[in-house]
Amino acid sequence: MLSSEDKLVAWVLTGFLAILTIFFNMYLLLVNHRSYRKKHKLNPADFIITAIALASISQQVLTYLWQTMDVIDTVCRISLTEAILLVLIFSVKLIIFWSTAFLTFYYGTKLVVEPVHCYTRIQEAIVKHVHTALAVIFVSGFANAVPLLSVLTYYNGTTTELGDCGSIMPSDTTGLAYIFYYVIISDIVPGIVMVKCSISISYHLAKHLLDMKASSNGAHGPKLGTQMRVIKMTLSLVVVYICFVAVDIYSQMTVVLMRQNTLALTILFASIYTTVSAFVLVYGKKSYWKELIASYNLFLDEYPCFSSMKVEEVKTEPHEHSHGH
């Protein structure tokens, strides 16, 4: 069980993480907006990243609002508002997970040189209709989470004063079954998609590296340039996701099955995930990362006393150009 002090600590940490998440995601949005103004269109990867950034910012704002109310409203006077906020958080969480899975799927289709033929047509159809696929993800996010309102306990203060207002504590087996369905559709299925894509990317990357090494007789290591950075970013997103999902499922089960008031921890873990994944997305695009470092150093130039905090800028090699994946 979480004490009032524990909830306060979680609330402060979530606030700090919210600042970082909003910063990284706003940066992604601004860079993509600038790219859109130049080209009057966004490539599919940037469009998906824009959707993830918007959903991540929304989630952090909703998360911080819910935790603020949970800390302040100890007698659950506005429990219905908190329950609705919680459902919105779970809706946006599903959208973020599925959009991230969609991004790894997209990179999987682009990076894997020899696709499995039976999937090729389906992949081509989905990649051609990125906007429609994202619209379906957004609608599904809300459609799958809104029924949680019937499962939420609007007032848990009757059993213990430490209860979370509007928490997910189902009173019957139907409610419990729905929560299990939600966990499978929001956490496990996108995880399976991401793992499948990461396995095919890793397999084809290893094959590609072996072919290149054989063709050069091991004289020099293969150079994949910016493509390698995208591969690292995609695989990092999958690793971060798997780590998060394991913790997320456990924390949700402590709320649902063990009837503990650890929902604040579930929300905190979701904040950690959005912060780390936003950082990975910025780092994964070399042009974004270089620009961020340059802006950071430029900012420190204004304050000579912080000059020791400067980050060394990596020069672009001649064969590496800005990519538009």
Coordinates of C-alpha atoms in Angstrom, one line a residue:
M1 CA 0.0 0.0 0.0
L2 CA 1.1 3.5 -0.7
S3 CA 1.1 6.1 2.0
S4 CA 0.2 9.8 1.4
E5 CA 3.9 10.6 1.4
D6 CA 4.6 7.9 -1.2
K7 CA 1.9 9.4 -3.4
L8 CA 3.4 12.9 -3.0
V9 CA 6.8 11.6 -4.0
A10 CA 5.3 9.9 -7.1
W11 CA 3.5 13.2 -7.9
V12 CA 6.7 15.2 -7.8
L13 CA 8.6 12.7 -9.9
T14 CA 5.8 12.6 -12.5
G15 CA 6.0 16.4 -12.6
F16 CA 9.7 16.3 -13.4
L17 CA 9.2 13.6 -16.0
A18 CA 6.4 15.5 -17.6
I19 CA 8.7 18.5 -18.1
L20 CA 11.2 16.2 -19.9
T21 CA 8.6 14.4 -22.0
I22 CA 6.9 17.7 -23.1
F23 CA 10.4 19.1 -24.0
F24 CA 11.5 16.2 -26.1
N25 CA 8.1 15.7 -27.8
M26 CA 7.6 19.5 -28.5
Y27 CA 11.1 19.4 -30.1
L28 CA 10.0 16.5 -32.3
L29 CA 6.8 18.4 -33.2
L30 CA 8.6 21.6 -34.1
V31 CA 11.2 19.8 -36.3
N32 CA 8.5 17.9 -38.1
H33 CA 6.4 21.1 -38.5
R34 CA 9.4 22.8 -40.0
S35 CA 10.0 19.9 -42.4
Y36 CA 6.3 20.0 -43.3
R37 CA 6.5 23.7 -44.1
K38 CA 9.5 23.1 -46.4
K39 CA 8.2 20.0 -48.3
H40 CA 4.4 20.5 -47.7
K41 CA 4.2 16.9 -46.7
L42 CA 5.5 14.5 -44.0
N43 CA 7.0 11.1 -44.8
P44 CA 5.1 8.2 -43.1
A45 CA 7.7 7.8 -40.3
D46 CA 7.6 11.5 -39.3
F47 CA 3.8 11.4 -39.5
I48 CA 3.7 8.5 -37.0
I49 CA 6.3 10.2 -34.8
T50 CA 4.1 13.3 -34.8
A51 CA 1.1 11.3 -33.7
I52 CA 3.2 9.6 -30.9
A53 CA 4.5 13.0 -29.7
L54 CA 1.0 14.6 -29.6
A55 CA -0.4 11.5 -27.7
S56 CA 2.6 11.5 -25.3
I57 CA 2.1 15.2 -24.4
S58 CA -1.6 14.6 -23.9
Q59 CA -0.9 11.7 -21.6
Q60 CA 1.6 13.6 -19.5
V61 CA -0.9 16.5 -19.0
L62 CA -3.7 14.1 -18.1
T63 CA -1.4 12.0 -15.8
Y64 CA -0.3 15.1 -13.9
L65 CA -3.9 16.3 -13.5
W66 CA -5.0 12.9 -12.2
Q67 CA -2.1 12.6 -9.7
T68 CA -2.7 16.2 -8.5
M69 CA -6.3 15.4 -7.8
D70 CA -5.4 12.0 -6.1
V71 CA -3.0 13.8 -3.8
I72 CA -5.3 16.8 -3.0
D73 CA -8.7 15.1 -3.0
T74 CA -8.3 12.7 0.0
V75 CA -12.1 12.3 0.6
C76 CA -13.0 11.6 -3.1
R77 CA -15.3 14.6 -3.6
I78 CA -14.6 14.7 -7.3
S79 CA -14.1 10.9 -7.9
L80 CA -16.2 10.9 -11.1
T81 CA -13.9 13.5 -12.7
E82 CA -10.9 11.4 -11.6
A83 CA -12.4 8.3 -13.0
I84 CA -13.0 10.0 -16.4
L85 CA -9.4 11.3 -16.3
L86 CA -8.1 7.8 -15.7
V87 CA -10.1 6.4 -18.6
L88 CA -8.6 9.1 -20.9
I89 CA -5.1 8.2 -19.6
F90 CA -5.7 4.5 -20.5
S91 CA -7.1 5.5 -23.9
V92 CA -4.0 7.6 -24.7
K93 CA -1.7 4.9 -23.4
L94 CA -3.2 2.4 -25.8
I95 CA -2.8 4.9 -28.7
I96 CA 0.9 5.5 -27.8
F97 CA 1.7 1.7 -27.6
W98 CA -0.1 0.9 -30.9
S99 CA 1.5 3.9 -32.7
T100 CA 5.0 2.8 -31.4
A101 CA 4.3 -0.7 -32.6
F102 CA 3.1 0.8 -36.0
L103 CA 6.4 2.7 -36.2
T104 CA 8.5 -0.4 -35.7
F105 CA 6.3 -2.2 -38.2
Y106 CA 6.9 0.6 -40.7
Y107 CA 10.7 0.6 -40.2
G108 CA 10.6 -3.2 -40.4
T109 CA 9.0 -3.0 -43.9
K110 CA 11.6 -0.4 -45.0
L111 CA 14.8 -1.9 -43.4
V112 CA 14.2 -5.5 -44.2
V113 CA 15.6 -6.0 -47.7
E114 CA 14.0 -9.4 -48.4
P115 CA 10.4 -9.4 -46.9
V116 CA 8.4 -12.5 -46.3
H117 CA 6.3 -12.7 -49.5
C118 CA 3.0 -13.6 -47.9
Y119 CA 3.1 -10.5 -45.7
T120 CA 4.4 -8.2 -48.5
R121 CA 1.0 -7.2 -49.9
I122 CA -0.5 -6.6 -46.4
Q123 CA 2.5 -4.5 -45.4
E124 CA 2.4 -2.4 -48.6
A125 CA -1.3 -1.8 -48.1
I126 CA -0.9 -0.6 -44.5
V127 CA 2.2 1.5 -45.3
K128 CA 0.4 3.2 -48.2
H129 CA -2.5 4.2 -45.9
V130 CA -0.6 5.4 -42.8
H131 CA -3.1 8.2 -42.1
T132 CA -6.0 5.8 -42.1
A133 CA -4.1 3.2 -39.9
L134 CA -3.3 6.0 -37.4
A135 CA -7.0 7.2 -37.4
V136 CA -8.1 3.6 -36.6
I137 CA -5.5 3.4 -33.8
F138 CA -6.8 6.7 -32.3
V139 CA -10.5 5.6 -32.5
S140 CA -9.6 2.1 -31.1
G141 CA -7.8 3.7 -28.2
F142 CA -10.9 5.4 -27.0
A143 CA -13.3 2.6 -28.0
N144 CA -11.4 0.0 -26.0
A145 CA -10.9 2.2 -22.9
V146 CA -14.2 3.9 -22.5
P147 CA -16.0 0.7 -21.2
L148 CA -13.5 0.9 -18.3
L149 CA -15.9 3.6 -16.8
S150 CA -18.3 0.8 -15.9
V151 CA -15.5 -1.1 -14.1
L152 CA -14.1 1.9 -12.1
T153 CA -14.9 2.2 -8.5
Y154 CA -15.8 5.9 -8.1
Y155 CA -15.3 5.9 -4.4
N156 CA -12.8 3.6 -2.6
G157 CA -12.5 5.7 0.6
T158 CA -15.1 3.6 2.4
T159 CA -12.6 0.7 2.9
T160 CA -9.5 2.7 3.6
E161 CA -8.5 6.4 3.6
L162 CA -5.5 5.5 1.4
G163 CA -7.7 4.4 -1.5
D164 CA -7.3 6.0 -5.0
C165 CA -10.5 7.8 -6.0
G166 CA -12.0 6.3 -9.2
S167 CA -9.5 3.4 -9.1
I168 CA -9.7 0.2 -11.2
M169 CA -11.1 -2.3 -8.7
P170 CA -13.8 -4.4 -10.4
S171 CA -16.6 -5.6 -8.2
D172 CA -17.6 -8.6 -10.5
T173 CA -16.1 -11.1 -12.9
T174 CA -17.3 -9.2 -15.9
G175 CA -15.3 -6.2 -14.9
L176 CA -12.3 -8.4 -14.2
A177 CA -12.6 -10.1 -17.6
Y178 CA -12.7 -6.7 -19.3
I179 CA -9.5 -5.5 -17.6
F180 CA -7.7 -8.7 -18.7
Y181 CA -9.0 -8.0 -22.2
Y182 CA -7.8 -4.4 -22.0
V183 CA -4.3 -5.5 -20.8
I184 CA -4.0 -8.0 -23.7
I185 CA -5.1 -5.5 -26.4
S186 CA -3.1 -2.5 -25.0
D187 CA 0.1 -4.1 -23.7
I188 CA 0.6 -7.6 -25.0
V189 CA -0.6 -7.5 -28.6
P190 CA 1.5 -4.4 -29.6
G191 CA 4.4 -6.0 -27.8
I192 CA 4.1 -9.1 -30.0
V193 CA 4.1 -6.9 -33.1
M194 CA 7.2 -5.0 -31.9
V195 CA 9.1 -8.1 -31.0
K196 CA 8.2 -9.8 -34.3
C197 CA 9.5 -6.7 -36.3
S198 CA 12.6 -6.4 -34.2
I199 CA 13.5 -10.1 -34.8
S200 CA 13.1 -9.7 -38.6
I201 CA 15.2 -6.5 -38.5
S202 CA 17.9 -8.1 -36.4
Y203 CA 18.0 -11.3 -38.6
H204 CA 18.2 -9.4 -41.8
L205 CA 20.8 -6.9 -40.4
A206 CA 23.0 -9.8 -39.3
K207 CA 22.6 -11.4 -42.7
H208 CA 23.4 -8.1 -44.4
L209 CA 26.5 -7.6 -42.3
L210 CA 27.8 -11.1 -42.9
D211 CA 27.3 -10.6 -46.7
M212 CA 29.1 -7.3 -46.6
K213 CA 32.0 -8.7 -44.6
A214 CA 32.3 -11.7 -47.0
S215 CA 32.3 -9.4 -50.0
S216 CA 35.1 -7.2 -48.5
N217 CA 37.0 -10.2 -47.2
G218 CA 36.9 -8.6 -43.8
A219 CA 39.2 -5.8 -45.0
H220 CA 37.1 -3.2 -43.3
G221 CA 33.9 -3.1 -41.3
P222 CA 30.6 -2.4 -43.1
K223 CA 29.3 1.1 -43.0
L224 CA 25.6 1.5 -42.8
G225 CA 25.6 5.1 -41.7
T226 CA 22.3 6.7 -40.7
Q227 CA 20.4 3.4 -41.4
M228 CA 22.3 1.8 -38.6
R229 CA 21.2 4.6 -36.2
V230 CA 17.5 3.9 -37.2
I231 CA 18.0 0.2 -36.6
K232 CA 19.4 0.9 -33.1
M233 CA 16.6 3.3 -32.4
T234 CA 13.9 0.8 -33.4
L235 CA 15.5 -2.0 -31.4
S236 CA 15.9 0.3 -28.4
L237 CA 12.2 1.3 -28.5
V238 CA 11.3 -2.4 -28.4
V239 CA 13.6 -3.1 -25.4
V240 CA 12.3 0.0 -23.5
Y241 CA 8.7 -1.2 -24.3
I242 CA 9.3 -4.8 -23.1
C243 CA 10.9 -3.5 -19.8
F244 CA 8.0 -1.2 -19.3
V245 CA 5.2 -3.7 -20.1
A246 CA 6.6 -6.2 -17.6
V247 CA 6.5 -3.6 -14.8
D248 CA 3.2 -2.1 -16.0
I249 CA 1.3 -5.5 -16.0
Y250 CA 2.6 -6.3 -12.5
S251 CA 1.6 -2.9 -11.1
Q252 CA -1.9 -3.2 -12.7
M253 CA -2.3 -6.7 -11.3
T254 CA -1.5 -5.4 -7.8
V255 CA -4.3 -2.9 -8.2
V256 CA -6.9 -5.3 -9.7
L257 CA -6.1 -8.6 -8.0
M258 CA -4.5 -7.6 -4.7
R259 CA -6.7 -4.5 -4.2
Q260 CA -3.8 -2.2 -3.4
N261 CA -3.7 1.5 -4.1
T262 CA -0.6 1.4 -6.3
L263 CA -2.3 3.1 -9.3
A264 CA 0.0 6.1 -8.7
L265 CA 3.0 3.8 -9.4
T266 CA 1.3 2.5 -12.6
I267 CA 0.9 6.2 -13.7
L268 CA 4.5 7.0 -12.8
F269 CA 5.9 4.0 -14.8
A270 CA 3.9 5.2 -17.8
S271 CA 5.5 8.7 -17.4
I272 CA 9.0 7.1 -17.3
Y273 CA 8.2 5.1 -20.5
T274 CA 7.0 8.2 -22.5
T275 CA 10.1 10.2 -21.3
V276 CA 12.6 7.5 -22.3
S277 CA 10.8 6.6 -25.6
A278 CA 10.7 10.3 -26.6
F279 CA 14.5 10.6 -25.9
V280 CA 15.1 7.5 -28.0
L281 CA 13.1 9.0 -30.9
V282 CA 15.1 12.2 -30.8
Y283 CA 18.4 10.3 -30.6
G284 CA 17.4 7.9 -33.4
K285 CA 17.4 10.6 -36.0
K286 CA 20.9 12.0 -36.4
S287 CA 19.7 15.3 -38.0
Y288 CA 17.4 15.9 -35.0
W289 CA 20.1 14.9 -32.4
K290 CA 22.8 17.1 -34.0
E291 CA 20.5 20.0 -34.1
L292 CA 19.4 19.6 -30.5
I293 CA 23.1 19.4 -29.3
A294 CA 23.9 22.5 -31.4
S295 CA 21.0 24.4 -29.9
Y296 CA 21.9 23.3 -26.3
N297 CA 25.5 24.4 -26.8
L298 CA 24.3 27.7 -28.3
F299 CA 22.2 28.2 -25.2
L300 CA 25.1 27.6 -22.9
D301 CA 27.2 30.2 -24.8
E302 CA 25.0 32.8 -23.2
Y303 CA 26.1 31.7 -19.8
P304 CA 29.9 31.3 -19.7
C305 CA 29.9 29.9 -16.2
F306 CA 28.1 26.7 -17.6
S307 CA 30.6 26.2 -20.4
S308 CA 31.9 23.0 -18.8
M309 CA 28.5 21.5 -19.4
K310 CA 28.8 21.7 -23.2
V311 CA 28.4 18.5 -25.2
E312 CA 30.9 17.8 -28.0
E313 CA 29.3 17.9 -31.4
V314 CA 29.9 15.1 -33.8
K315 CA 30.8 16.1 -37.4
T316 CA 28.8 14.4 -40.2
E317 CA 30.9 12.1 -42.3
P318 CA 30.8 13.0 -46.0
H319 CA 28.9 9.8 -47.0
E320 CA 26.2 10.4 -44.5
H321 CA 23.4 12.7 -45.5
S322 CA 20.2 13.7 -43.9
H323 CA 17.7 10.9 -44.5
G324 CA 14.0 11.2 -45.1
H325 CA 12.8 7.8 -43.9

